Amino acid sequence: MMLDEDDDCPELVPIDTQPGPPVGQIPVTIITGYLGAGKTTLLNYILTEQHNKRIAVILNEFGEGSALEKSLAVSQAGELYEEWLELRNGCLCCSVKDNGLKAIENLMEKKGKFDYILLETTGLADPGAVASMFWVDAELGSDIYLDGIVTVIDAKYGLQQLAEEKADGLVNEAARQIAVADLTIINKTDLVTEEELKEVKDTVRSINGLVKIIETQRSRVDLSEVLDLHSFDSKDGANLAEKLQLVKPTRAHLDKSILTVTFEIAGDLSEDALNAFIQDLLWEKIFCNKDGQPMSVIRLKGIVSFADKGHQVMLQGVHELYELNETQQLWENPRINRLVFIGEDAHTLFCVYAPHTTLEQYHTPAVFS
Ligand SMILES: Nc1nc2c(ncn2[C@@H]2O[C@H](COP(=O)(O)OP(=O)(O)OP(=O)(O)O)[C@@H](O)[C@H]2O)c(=O)[nH]1
């Protein structure tokens, strides 16, 4: 076909990689932390700050072990909220005793539009289970999406809580809450010395090499540090690529079993090989420690390169779920893949592939390509 001379040349359009969640979905931030750490104080602080958002706060008993699945089935019914409080700045506060996403969705239908949902889990909850539920639900076209997981830590008693030994070799909830977090708030800094605070920070870092750490008194935070983190969608792509460069593998500290392992691999990966590796890790659980205990992943993140893609691809995982999404970031040479795994017995990843490697950054092209 000939182009009319007066016709403009078609403009180049960027590839539509659709970063971030679909338009119109409402972010949910999960707020977790051990008993008495300062979660409620944080929620109250957020609610009374000026933020021009209509925030709904949901206090509930998500993630109470086996109650979770059961509740998913029974939460179809109507009246799910118990107390309801409308604050002057437009915030809404309610207590949902029922578990499950349906409860929240019903709530939204009833009370109209919120701009934001904060969900406080109980102190003993495993937020990873709650997070995976939201993540799956967002994929299924829900009105809400998971924005991030914030863990509040007690500066004074946090270490003690982390050191508590659980029966049957179970990993302590306080450690899990840190492992899964995008942001940790070390609260009650007024009650500790500089040295004590440093020890808490070092311990948090020893569990989660990726997490952002801030310190507070009375949970007073800059709201931009807590809300709209986009920790699970590819809007975070550029930030994540930068952040991953700085992540260091961690060494066991107080909680001996959870730590962070990093891989750095130059060049393109094979998508099939990477999928196979992650599925072996998350689903088949073939990577075991010397006692035959499989590595259990709590969180994983990465920026990876596939030969047929000019854009960086983001890897995200929580528990047994993972996702690979193309970001808007174009690769520059050299392409360096970076993967970070946080989990129980994460060091077994090294033992499998490199029995003599210590926890230093490890180059392993053979595994993924
Ligand atoms: N000294 C001091 N006390 C604080 C600080 N932040 C919160 N507190 C107090 O610590 C206690 C527990 O705070 P909450 O916000 O209720 O803690 P929580 O995590 O919601 O507790 P649970 O709901 O029991 O899990 C309250 O008495 C707060 O007033 C702080 O920075 N310094």
Tab-separated table of N, CA, C and O and ligand atoms in Angstrom, residues 33-42 44 120-124 152 154 187-191 216-219, ligand 1:
chain	number	residue	atom	x	y	z
A	33	GLY	N	2.588	-8.377	62.823
A	33	GLY	CA	3.579	-8.134	63.873
A	33	GLY	C	3.160	-8.893	65.107
A	33	GLY	O	1.980	-9.190	65.295
A	34	TYR	N	4.154	-9.174	65.921
A	34	TYR	CA	3.892	-9.996	67.102
A	34	TYR	C	3.020	-9.247	68.106
A	34	TYR	O	2.869	-8.021	68.016
A	35	LEU	N	2.463	-9.965	69.041
A	35	LEU	CA	1.563	-9.377	70.039
A	35	LEU	C	2.190	-8.148	70.703
A	35	LEU	O	3.327	-8.196	71.156
A	36	GLY	N	1.446	-7.078	70.708
A	36	GLY	CA	1.884	-5.890	71.430
A	36	GLY	C	2.954	-5.052	70.752
A	36	GLY	O	3.478	-4.111	71.341
A	37	ALA	N	3.287	-5.353	69.514
A	37	ALA	CA	4.387	-4.633	68.857
A	37	ALA	C	4.035	-3.183	68.522
A	37	ALA	O	4.903	-2.313	68.472
A	38	GLY	N	2.752	-2.921	68.267
A	38	GLY	CA	2.358	-1.552	67.929
A	38	GLY	C	1.519	-1.462	66.660
A	38	GLY	O	1.446	-0.412	66.036
A	39	LYS	N	0.854	-2.550	66.307
A	39	LYS	CA	0.038	-2.564	65.086
A	39	LYS	C	-1.154	-1.617	65.198
A	39	LYS	O	-1.426	-0.822	64.308
A	40	THR	N	-1.859	-1.734	66.311
A	40	THR	CA	-3.039	-0.891	66.488
A	40	THR	C	-2.629	0.576	66.574
A	40	THR	O	-3.292	1.451	66.008
A	41	THR	N	-1.519	0.830	67.222
A	41	THR	CA	-1.002	2.199	67.301
A	41	THR	C	-0.714	2.717	65.889
A	41	THR	O	-1.008	3.863	65.553
A	42	LEU	N	-0.155	1.872	65.058
A	42	LEU	CA	0.136	2.269	63.671
A	42	LEU	C	-1.154	2.582	62.914
A	42	LEU	O	-1.259	3.595	62.217
A	44	ASN	N	-4.053	3.446	64.099
A	44	ASN	CA	-4.653	4.682	64.606
A	44	ASN	C	-3.913	5.889	64.068
A	44	ASN	O	-4.517	6.895	63.699
A	120	GLU	N	-5.296	-5.628	59.433
A	120	GLU	CA	-4.429	-6.042	60.542
A	120	GLU	C	-4.689	-7.497	60.869
A	120	GLU	O	-5.812	-7.888	61.153
A	121	THR	N	-3.643	-8.280	60.803
A	121	THR	CA	-3.805	-9.686	61.186
A	121	THR	C	-3.496	-9.821	62.673
A	121	THR	O	-2.837	-8.962	63.246
A	122	THR	N	-3.913	-10.877	63.261
A	122	THR	CA	-3.614	-11.047	64.681
A	122	THR	C	-2.131	-11.366	64.832
A	122	THR	O	-1.468	-11.808	63.894
A	123	GLY	N	-1.643	-11.144	66.033
A	123	GLY	CA	-0.212	-11.280	66.296
A	123	GLY	C	0.385	-12.627	65.967
A	123	GLY	O	1.566	-12.723	65.658
A	124	LEU	N	-0.419	-13.665	65.998
A	124	LEU	CA	0.153	-14.991	65.777
A	124	LEU	C	-0.084	-15.511	64.370
A	124	LEU	O	0.237	-16.642	64.047
A	152	VAL	N	5.352	-4.953	62.047
A	152	VAL	CA	5.765	-4.097	63.154
A	152	VAL	C	6.504	-4.966	64.172
A	152	VAL	O	6.051	-6.066	64.515
A	154	ASP	N	8.618	-5.094	67.934
A	154	ASP	CA	8.826	-4.452	69.234
A	154	ASP	C	10.336	-4.359	69.484
A	154	ASP	O	11.019	-5.386	69.605
A	187	ASN	N	9.488	-0.582	66.212
A	187	ASN	CA	8.764	0.406	67.014
A	187	ASN	C	9.227	0.358	68.477
A	187	ASN	O	9.892	-0.570	68.884
A	188	LYS	N	8.849	1.373	69.213
A	188	LYS	CA	9.200	1.498	70.637
A	188	LYS	C	10.695	1.734	70.812
A	188	LYS	O	11.320	1.198	71.748
A	189	THR	N	11.288	2.502	69.930
A	189	THR	CA	12.731	2.741	70.037
A	189	THR	C	13.056	3.561	71.288
A	189	THR	O	14.210	3.617	71.696
A	190	ASP	N	12.043	4.180	71.874
A	190	ASP	CA	12.277	4.922	73.122
A	190	ASP	C	12.654	3.996	74.273
A	190	ASP	O	13.196	4.446	75.279
A	191	LEU	N	12.393	2.720	74.118
A	191	LEU	CA	12.621	1.806	75.242
A	191	LEU	C	13.960	1.064	75.178
A	191	LEU	O	14.244	0.232	76.031
A	216	THR	N	10.641	3.580	64.595
A	216	THR	CA	9.618	4.538	65.020
A	216	THR	C	9.413	4.538	66.531
A	216	THR	O	9.803	3.601	67.234
A	217	GLN	N	8.781	5.611	66.968
A	217	GLN	CA	8.192	5.659	68.303
A	217	GLN	C	6.708	5.869	68.086
A	217	GLN	O	6.308	6.660	67.232
A	218	ARG	N	5.927	5.164	68.853
A	218	ARG	CA	4.468	5.225	68.722
A	218	ARG	C	4.034	5.001	67.282
A	218	ARG	O	3.097	5.614	66.784
A	219	SER	N	4.769	4.203	66.549
A	219	SER	CA	4.448	3.831	65.155
A	219	SER	C	4.242	5.032	64.236
A	219	SER	O	3.477	4.952	63.278
B	1	LIG	N1	6.909	3.048	75.067
B	1	LIG	C1	6.242	2.857	73.948
B	1	LIG	N2	5.050	2.225	73.970
B	1	LIG	C2	4.394	2.042	72.811
B	1	LIG	C3	4.931	2.490	71.571
B	1	LIG	N3	4.060	2.157	70.596
B	1	LIG	C4	3.019	1.530	71.192
B	1	LIG	N4	3.204	1.460	72.530
B	1	LIG	C5	2.333	0.829	73.514
B	1	LIG	O1	2.453	-0.585	73.404
B	1	LIG	C6	1.224	-1.224	73.694
B	1	LIG	C7	0.827	-2.170	72.563
B	1	LIG	O2	0.559	-1.418	71.388
B	1	LIG	P1	-0.519	-1.864	70.335
B	1	LIG	O3	-0.529	-0.876	69.242
B	1	LIG	O4	-1.813	-2.171	70.998
B	1	LIG	O5	0.110	-3.225	69.843
B	1	LIG	P2	-0.530	-4.346	68.906
B	1	LIG	O6	0.578	-4.867	68.083
B	1	LIG	O7	-1.717	-3.827	68.206
B	1	LIG	O8	-0.948	-5.412	69.986
B	1	LIG	P3	-1.919	-6.720	69.809
B	1	LIG	O9	-3.167	-6.233	69.158
B	1	LIG	O10	-2.092	-7.171	71.211
B	1	LIG	O11	-1.173	-7.715	69.016
B	1	LIG	C8	0.212	-0.098	73.911
B	1	LIG	O12	0.077	0.087	75.294
B	1	LIG	C9	0.864	1.109	73.280
B	1	LIG	O13	0.472	2.324	73.863
B	1	LIG	C10	6.209	3.149	71.578
B	1	LIG	O14	6.779	3.555	70.559
B	1	LIG	N5	6.796	3.287	72.785
